[in-house]
Amino acid sequence: MNFYEWFFLEKDRAPAGLFSWSHLLSVTIILAIFVALAIILGRKFKNDPKNQRKTMIITSIAILALYIMKLSFLLATRNDVGNTFLENLPFFFCDMMVFMVPIAAFTKGRVQDIVLDFIAICGFIMGFMGNYFAGNIYATHPAFSYLSLISAISHSIFAFAALFVFISGQNKMEKRNIPFVIGILLVFMSLVLAFDYLTGKNYQFFLGGDDTPFGIFLDLVKGNLIAYQAIIYVLQCGYIGVFYLLYYPIAKAIKKKKGS
């Protein structure tokens, strides 16, 4: 067996398993690297809009490159090209960064403000949940393999983008933009839900838990898909609402402490 068969094709290798030591160790190391990088660059470019934009452009290129690398590999190594393509579109919650980071990098004004707020609010939870609760990845792949590492690096870059935006002070968090920030997610989720019903795919786990903790909620409603899908909407959109509810009093308290 050569390295290609071992690393890329995972020949004669067992899946890592969700929450296994190899899963947790690999994602923790990769996430820690990108968190540290976000802190360093965020502080360095805090009052430097030019380099802030450059960093977001590089981040968007990296995100798109990793997605293309994953999709190209899957299309090249699997027989059913059409089905493989439909199953690997950037339609999961975390995959929104494939669209959001480039938009933030190449737009200006209020549109950019809204998207930067969305990235700041959602990016870290995407990185955390996408790494530590990726039952769809680590239940079927070894931790040290091409597809697992692509997933871990991608989700860690999502967390990097959020922390970088926060630490460099790019997020505005204006209250007038709250409906638009939540609206981005609502529209995206609704389009994905329609796609799932049309194709039978399971993006955002709307049609089943797929070895992720979402399966707990499907069990709670005894398999009722409508109730289960409503829970997913509430969890994901509700997270943004809770974030805002906590952000404003905390920001106010910090500002008051600095002024005293």
mmCIF file of C-alpha atoms in Angstrom:
data_model
loop_
_atom_site.group_PDB
_atom_site.id
_atom_site.type_symbol
_atom_site.label_atom_id
_atom_site.label_comp_id
_atom_site.label_asym_id
_atom_site.label_seq_id
_atom_site.Cartn_x
_atom_site.Cartn_y
_atom_site.Cartn_z
ATOM 1 C CA MET A 1 0.000 0.000 0.000
ATOM 2 C CA ASN A 2 1.396 3.425 -0.943
ATOM 3 C CA PHE A 3 0.790 6.771 0.753
ATOM 4 C CA TYR A 4 -1.901 7.788 -1.750
ATOM 5 C CA GLU A 5 -3.956 4.694 -0.992
ATOM 6 C CA TRP A 6 -3.417 5.100 2.756
ATOM 7 C CA PHE A 7 -3.986 8.858 3.109
ATOM 8 C CA PHE A 8 -6.311 9.768 0.248
ATOM 9 C CA LEU A 9 -8.255 6.566 -0.393
ATOM 10 C CA GLU A 10 -8.156 5.408 3.273
ATOM 11 C CA LYS A 11 -7.535 1.846 2.156
ATOM 12 C CA ASP A 12 -7.841 -0.747 4.964
ATOM 13 C CA ARG A 13 -8.308 1.996 7.564
ATOM 14 C CA ALA A 14 -11.051 2.278 10.176
ATOM 15 C CA PRO A 15 -13.002 5.485 10.847
ATOM 16 C CA ALA A 16 -11.797 7.572 13.778
ATOM 17 C CA GLY A 17 -15.212 7.692 15.433
ATOM 18 C CA LEU A 18 -16.931 10.793 16.781
ATOM 19 C CA PHE A 19 -15.222 12.078 19.965
ATOM 20 C CA SER A 20 -12.396 9.580 19.637
ATOM 21 C CA TRP A 21 -8.992 10.736 20.888
ATOM 22 C CA SER A 22 -7.678 11.065 17.326
ATOM 23 C CA HIS A 23 -10.697 13.162 16.299
ATOM 24 C CA LEU A 24 -10.472 15.488 19.301
ATOM 25 C CA LEU A 25 -6.700 15.828 19.189
ATOM 26 C CA SER A 26 -6.492 16.611 15.480
ATOM 27 C CA VAL A 27 -9.251 19.229 15.423
ATOM 28 C CA THR A 28 -8.037 20.863 18.648
ATOM 29 C CA ILE A 29 -4.513 21.333 17.300
ATOM 30 C CA ILE A 30 -5.706 22.744 13.972
ATOM 31 C CA LEU A 31 -8.321 25.002 15.576
ATOM 32 C CA ALA A 32 -5.796 26.295 18.117
ATOM 33 C CA ILE A 33 -3.387 27.272 15.333
ATOM 34 C CA PHE A 34 -6.013 29.334 13.521
ATOM 35 C CA VAL A 35 -7.340 30.897 16.741
ATOM 36 C CA ALA A 36 -3.812 32.033 17.609
ATOM 37 C CA LEU A 37 -3.331 33.393 14.083
ATOM 38 C CA ALA A 38 -6.614 35.324 14.310
ATOM 39 C CA ILE A 39 -5.566 36.908 17.607
ATOM 40 C CA ILE A 40 -2.135 37.896 16.273
ATOM 41 C CA LEU A 41 -3.391 39.335 12.962
ATOM 42 C CA GLY A 42 -6.489 40.879 14.519
ATOM 43 C CA ARG A 43 -4.373 42.889 16.955
ATOM 44 C CA LYS A 44 -1.782 43.754 14.330
ATOM 45 C CA PHE A 45 -4.343 45.085 11.820
ATOM 46 C CA LYS A 46 -6.808 46.647 14.297
ATOM 47 C CA ASN A 47 -6.528 50.121 12.792
ATOM 48 C CA ASP A 48 -5.420 49.051 9.335
ATOM 49 C CA PRO A 49 -8.389 48.739 6.910
ATOM 50 C CA LYS A 50 -6.118 47.984 3.955
ATOM 51 C CA ASN A 51 -4.582 44.925 5.574
ATOM 52 C CA GLN A 52 -7.917 43.911 7.055
ATOM 53 C CA ARG A 53 -9.315 43.689 3.519
ATOM 54 C CA LYS A 54 -6.221 41.843 2.275
ATOM 55 C CA THR A 55 -6.596 39.300 5.080
ATOM 56 C CA MET A 56 -10.271 38.747 4.249
ATOM 57 C CA ILE A 57 -9.420 38.332 0.563
ATOM 58 C CA ILE A 58 -6.749 35.739 1.363
ATOM 59 C CA THR A 59 -9.168 33.996 3.736
ATOM 60 C CA SER A 60 -11.883 33.858 1.073
ATOM 61 C CA ILE A 61 -9.416 32.423 -1.457
ATOM 62 C CA ALA A 62 -8.349 29.762 1.057
ATOM 63 C CA ILE A 63 -11.950 28.794 1.801
ATOM 64 C CA LEU A 64 -12.845 28.514 -1.877
ATOM 65 C CA ALA A 65 -9.621 26.607 -2.660
ATOM 66 C CA LEU A 66 -10.298 24.041 0.061
ATOM 67 C CA TYR A 67 -13.857 23.530 -1.156
ATOM 68 C CA ILE A 68 -12.663 23.053 -4.752
ATOM 69 C CA MET A 69 -9.955 20.647 -3.567
ATOM 70 C CA LYS A 70 -12.509 18.541 -1.718
ATOM 71 C CA LEU A 71 -15.069 18.521 -4.523
ATOM 72 C CA SER A 72 -12.488 17.809 -7.222
ATOM 73 C CA PHE A 73 -11.087 14.870 -5.266
ATOM 74 C CA LEU A 74 -14.522 13.382 -4.681
ATOM 75 C CA LEU A 75 -15.534 13.773 -8.321
ATOM 76 C CA ALA A 76 -12.276 12.156 -9.425
ATOM 77 C CA THR A 77 -12.472 9.169 -7.076
ATOM 78 C CA ARG A 78 -16.177 8.276 -7.099
ATOM 79 C CA ASN A 79 -18.109 6.635 -9.898
ATOM 80 C CA ASP A 80 -21.442 8.470 -9.614
ATOM 81 C CA VAL A 81 -20.317 11.977 -10.605
ATOM 82 C CA GLY A 82 -23.796 13.524 -10.693
ATOM 83 C CA ASN A 83 -24.824 12.247 -7.272
ATOM 84 C CA THR A 84 -21.422 13.081 -5.787
ATOM 85 C CA PHE A 85 -21.769 16.664 -7.015
ATOM 86 C CA LEU A 86 -25.280 17.016 -5.569
ATOM 87 C CA GLU A 87 -24.161 15.625 -2.221
ATOM 88 C CA ASN A 88 -21.198 17.983 -1.830
ATOM 89 C CA LEU A 89 -22.545 21.424 -2.613
ATOM 90 C CA PRO A 90 -21.789 24.207 -0.068
ATOM 91 C CA PHE A 91 -25.262 24.063 1.463
ATOM 92 C CA PHE A 92 -24.562 23.194 5.093
ATOM 93 C CA PHE A 93 -24.794 25.899 7.758
ATOM 94 C CA CYS A 94 -21.004 26.054 8.040
ATOM 95 C CA ASP A 95 -20.662 26.267 4.270
ATOM 96 C CA MET A 96 -22.255 29.709 4.314
ATOM 97 C CA MET A 97 -18.732 31.016 4.859
ATOM 98 C CA VAL A 98 -17.934 29.961 1.277
ATOM 99 C CA PHE A 99 -20.259 32.807 0.257
ATOM 100 C CA MET A 100 -20.067 35.208 3.207
ATOM 101 C CA VAL A 101 -16.304 35.736 3.468
ATOM 102 C CA PRO A 102 -15.845 36.640 -0.238
ATOM 103 C CA ILE A 103 -18.841 38.994 -0.035
ATOM 104 C CA ALA A 104 -17.300 40.686 3.016
ATOM 105 C CA ALA A 105 -13.932 40.918 1.262
ATOM 106 C CA PHE A 106 -15.187 42.481 -1.959
ATOM 107 C CA THR A 107 -18.090 44.724 -0.912
ATOM 108 C CA LYS A 108 -18.359 48.044 0.902
ATOM 109 C CA GLY A 109 -20.877 50.011 2.893
ATOM 110 C CA ARG A 110 -23.902 48.563 4.660
ATOM 111 C CA VAL A 111 -23.852 45.251 2.792
ATOM 112 C CA GLN A 112 -20.330 44.643 4.034
ATOM 113 C CA ASP A 113 -21.318 45.694 7.573
ATOM 114 C CA ILE A 114 -24.186 43.192 7.637
ATOM 115 C CA VAL A 115 -22.061 40.340 6.298
ATOM 116 C CA LEU A 116 -19.174 41.110 8.661
ATOM 117 C CA ASP A 117 -21.598 41.013 11.594
ATOM 118 C CA PHE A 118 -22.902 37.647 10.369
ATOM 119 C CA ILE A 119 -19.354 36.287 10.122
ATOM 120 C CA ALA A 120 -18.441 37.588 13.575
ATOM 121 C CA ILE A 121 -21.551 36.063 15.144
ATOM 122 C CA CYS A 122 -21.687 32.721 13.357
ATOM 123 C CA GLY A 123 -18.127 31.940 12.305
ATOM 124 C CA PHE A 124 -16.769 30.684 15.596
ATOM 125 C CA ILE A 125 -19.705 28.403 16.350
ATOM 126 C CA MET A 126 -19.386 27.075 12.790
ATOM 127 C CA GLY A 127 -15.738 26.314 13.486
ATOM 128 C CA PHE A 128 -16.423 24.783 16.886
ATOM 129 C CA MET A 129 -19.495 22.724 16.002
ATOM 130 C CA GLY A 130 -18.164 21.768 12.589
ATOM 131 C CA ASN A 131 -14.999 20.403 14.145
ATOM 132 C CA TYR A 132 -16.179 18.790 17.375
ATOM 133 C CA PHE A 133 -19.602 17.490 16.328
ATOM 134 C CA ALA A 134 -18.767 16.319 12.795
ATOM 135 C CA GLY A 135 -20.276 12.863 13.115
ATOM 136 C CA ASN A 136 -20.769 12.773 9.356
ATOM 137 C CA ILE A 137 -16.972 13.073 8.920
ATOM 138 C CA TYR A 138 -15.346 11.174 11.770
ATOM 139 C CA ALA A 139 -17.881 8.355 11.816
ATOM 140 C CA THR A 140 -16.794 7.453 8.278
ATOM 141 C CA HIS A 141 -13.179 8.661 7.914
ATOM 142 C CA PRO A 142 -9.903 8.331 9.863
ATOM 143 C CA ALA A 143 -8.805 11.529 11.607
ATOM 144 C CA PHE A 144 -5.563 11.790 9.651
ATOM 145 C CA SER A 145 -6.854 11.536 6.105
ATOM 146 C CA TYR A 146 -7.368 13.903 3.201
ATOM 147 C CA LEU A 147 -11.096 14.529 3.653
ATOM 148 C CA SER A 148 -10.904 14.809 7.454
ATOM 149 C CA LEU A 149 -8.075 17.329 7.298
ATOM 150 C CA ILE A 150 -9.827 19.347 4.600
ATOM 151 C CA SER A 151 -12.869 19.506 6.884
ATOM 152 C CA ALA A 152 -10.863 20.436 9.992
ATOM 153 C CA ILE A 153 -8.847 23.138 8.237
ATOM 154 C CA SER A 154 -11.944 24.590 6.540
ATOM 155 C CA HIS A 155 -13.941 24.829 9.765
ATOM 156 C CA SER A 156 -10.948 26.264 11.608
ATOM 157 C CA ILE A 157 -10.647 28.969 8.947
ATOM 158 C CA PHE A 158 -14.321 29.811 9.537
ATOM 159 C CA ALA A 159 -13.478 30.350 13.211
ATOM 160 C CA PHE A 160 -10.407 32.353 12.195
ATOM 161 C CA ALA A 161 -12.554 34.680 10.066
ATOM 162 C CA ALA A 162 -14.947 35.355 12.946
ATOM 163 C CA LEU A 163 -12.238 36.050 15.510
ATOM 164 C CA PHE A 164 -10.247 38.174 13.092
ATOM 165 C CA VAL A 165 -13.305 40.328 12.334
ATOM 166 C CA PHE A 166 -14.018 40.736 16.056
ATOM 167 C CA ILE A 167 -10.484 41.413 17.238
ATOM 168 C CA SER A 168 -9.676 43.791 14.378
ATOM 169 C CA GLY A 169 -12.909 45.688 15.130
ATOM 170 C CA GLN A 170 -14.569 45.281 11.734
ATOM 171 C CA ASN A 171 -17.981 44.278 13.086
ATOM 172 C CA LYS A 172 -20.380 47.184 13.696
ATOM 173 C CA MET A 173 -23.247 45.337 15.426
ATOM 174 C CA GLU A 174 -25.738 48.070 14.583
ATOM 175 C CA LYS A 175 -29.236 47.239 15.827
ATOM 176 C CA ARG A 176 -30.803 48.317 12.526
ATOM 177 C CA ASN A 177 -28.948 45.464 10.810
ATOM 178 C CA ILE A 178 -30.208 42.686 13.098
ATOM 179 C CA PRO A 179 -33.175 41.695 10.846
ATOM 180 C CA PHE A 180 -30.851 41.458 7.845
ATOM 181 C CA VAL A 181 -28.256 39.358 9.678
ATOM 182 C CA ILE A 182 -30.941 36.900 10.798
ATOM 183 C CA GLY A 183 -32.611 37.195 7.388
ATOM 184 C CA ILE A 184 -29.476 35.942 5.629
ATOM 185 C CA LEU A 185 -29.706 32.707 7.587
ATOM 186 C CA LEU A 186 -33.477 32.382 7.214
ATOM 187 C CA VAL A 187 -33.341 32.733 3.439
ATOM 188 C CA PHE A 188 -30.391 30.361 3.110
ATOM 189 C CA MET A 189 -32.023 27.725 5.317
ATOM 190 C CA SER A 190 -35.317 27.936 3.446
ATOM 191 C CA LEU A 191 -33.638 27.531 0.063
ATOM 192 C CA VAL A 192 -31.673 24.545 1.363
ATOM 193 C CA LEU A 193 -34.796 22.959 2.863
ATOM 194 C CA ALA A 194 -36.542 23.226 -0.507
ATOM 195 C CA PHE A 195 -33.485 21.710 -2.202
ATOM 196 C CA ASP A 196 -33.479 18.806 0.259
ATOM 197 C CA TYR A 197 -37.112 18.006 -0.467
ATOM 198 C CA LEU A 198 -36.576 18.252 -4.220
ATOM 199 C CA THR A 199 -33.460 16.053 -4.301
ATOM 200 C CA GLY A 200 -33.717 13.875 -1.194
ATOM 201 C CA LYS A 201 -30.341 15.139 0.048
ATOM 202 C CA ASN A 202 -29.764 15.991 3.691
ATOM 203 C CA TYR A 203 -28.133 19.414 3.817
ATOM 204 C CA GLN A 204 -28.256 21.106 7.220
ATOM 205 C CA PHE A 205 -29.539 17.718 8.430
ATOM 206 C CA PHE A 206 -33.120 18.731 7.708
ATOM 207 C CA LEU A 207 -34.111 15.168 6.789
ATOM 208 C CA GLY A 208 -32.178 13.325 9.500
ATOM 209 C CA GLY A 209 -29.416 13.557 12.101
ATOM 210 C CA ASP A 210 -26.833 11.655 10.009
ATOM 211 C CA ASP A 211 -24.710 10.634 13.044
ATOM 212 C CA THR A 212 -24.640 14.208 14.407
ATOM 213 C CA PRO A 213 -26.214 15.468 17.670
ATOM 214 C CA PHE A 214 -29.166 16.736 15.597
ATOM 215 C CA GLY A 215 -30.430 13.167 15.758
ATOM 216 C CA ILE A 216 -31.250 13.736 19.437
ATOM 217 C CA PHE A 217 -33.873 16.313 18.467
ATOM 218 C CA LEU A 218 -35.371 14.029 15.825
ATOM 219 C CA ASP A 219 -35.748 11.355 18.497
ATOM 220 C CA LEU A 220 -37.338 13.874 20.869
ATOM 221 C CA VAL A 221 -40.149 14.590 18.388
ATOM 222 C CA LYS A 222 -40.434 10.879 17.554
ATOM 223 C CA GLY A 223 -39.450 11.286 13.925
ATOM 224 C CA ASN A 224 -41.836 14.163 13.114
ATOM 225 C CA LEU A 225 -39.877 15.955 10.373
ATOM 226 C CA ILE A 226 -41.852 19.211 10.488
ATOM 227 C CA ALA A 227 -41.316 19.598 14.231
ATOM 228 C CA TYR A 228 -37.682 18.567 13.858
ATOM 229 C CA GLN A 229 -37.065 21.102 11.079
ATOM 230 C CA ALA A 230 -38.708 23.824 13.154
ATOM 231 C CA ILE A 231 -36.274 23.006 15.975
ATOM 232 C CA ILE A 232 -33.333 23.418 13.586
ATOM 233 C CA TYR A 233 -34.663 26.846 12.530
ATOM 234 C CA VAL A 234 -35.107 27.882 16.164
ATOM 235 C CA LEU A 235 -31.661 26.629 17.186
ATOM 236 C CA GLN A 236 -29.743 28.290 14.373
ATOM 237 C CA CYS A 237 -31.629 31.569 14.110
ATOM 238 C CA GLY A 238 -32.146 31.668 17.862
ATOM 239 C CA TYR A 239 -28.397 31.484 18.361
ATOM 240 C CA ILE A 240 -28.000 34.814 16.549
ATOM 241 C CA GLY A 241 -30.756 36.350 18.664
ATOM 242 C CA VAL A 242 -29.182 35.137 21.904
ATOM 243 C CA PHE A 243 -25.790 36.409 20.748
ATOM 244 C CA TYR A 244 -27.197 39.915 20.291
ATOM 245 C CA LEU A 245 -28.995 39.775 23.655
ATOM 246 C CA LEU A 246 -25.704 38.987 25.375
ATOM 247 C CA TYR A 247 -23.479 41.191 23.228
ATOM 248 C CA TYR A 248 -25.045 44.593 23.921
ATOM 249 C CA PRO A 249 -25.013 44.516 27.766
ATOM 250 C CA ILE A 250 -21.497 43.023 27.755
ATOM 251 C CA ALA A 251 -20.233 45.647 25.286
ATOM 252 C CA LYS A 252 -21.902 48.376 27.359
ATOM 253 C CA ALA A 253 -20.300 47.105 30.567
ATOM 254 C CA ILE A 254 -16.849 46.947 28.934
ATOM 255 C CA LYS A 255 -17.238 50.472 27.577
ATOM 256 C CA LYS A 256 -18.349 51.758 30.972
ATOM 257 C CA LYS A 257 -15.393 50.078 32.687
ATOM 258 C CA LYS A 258 -12.930 51.613 30.207
ATOM 259 C CA GLY A 259 -14.476 55.036 30.740
ATOM 260 C CA SER A 260 -14.228 54.867 34.514
#
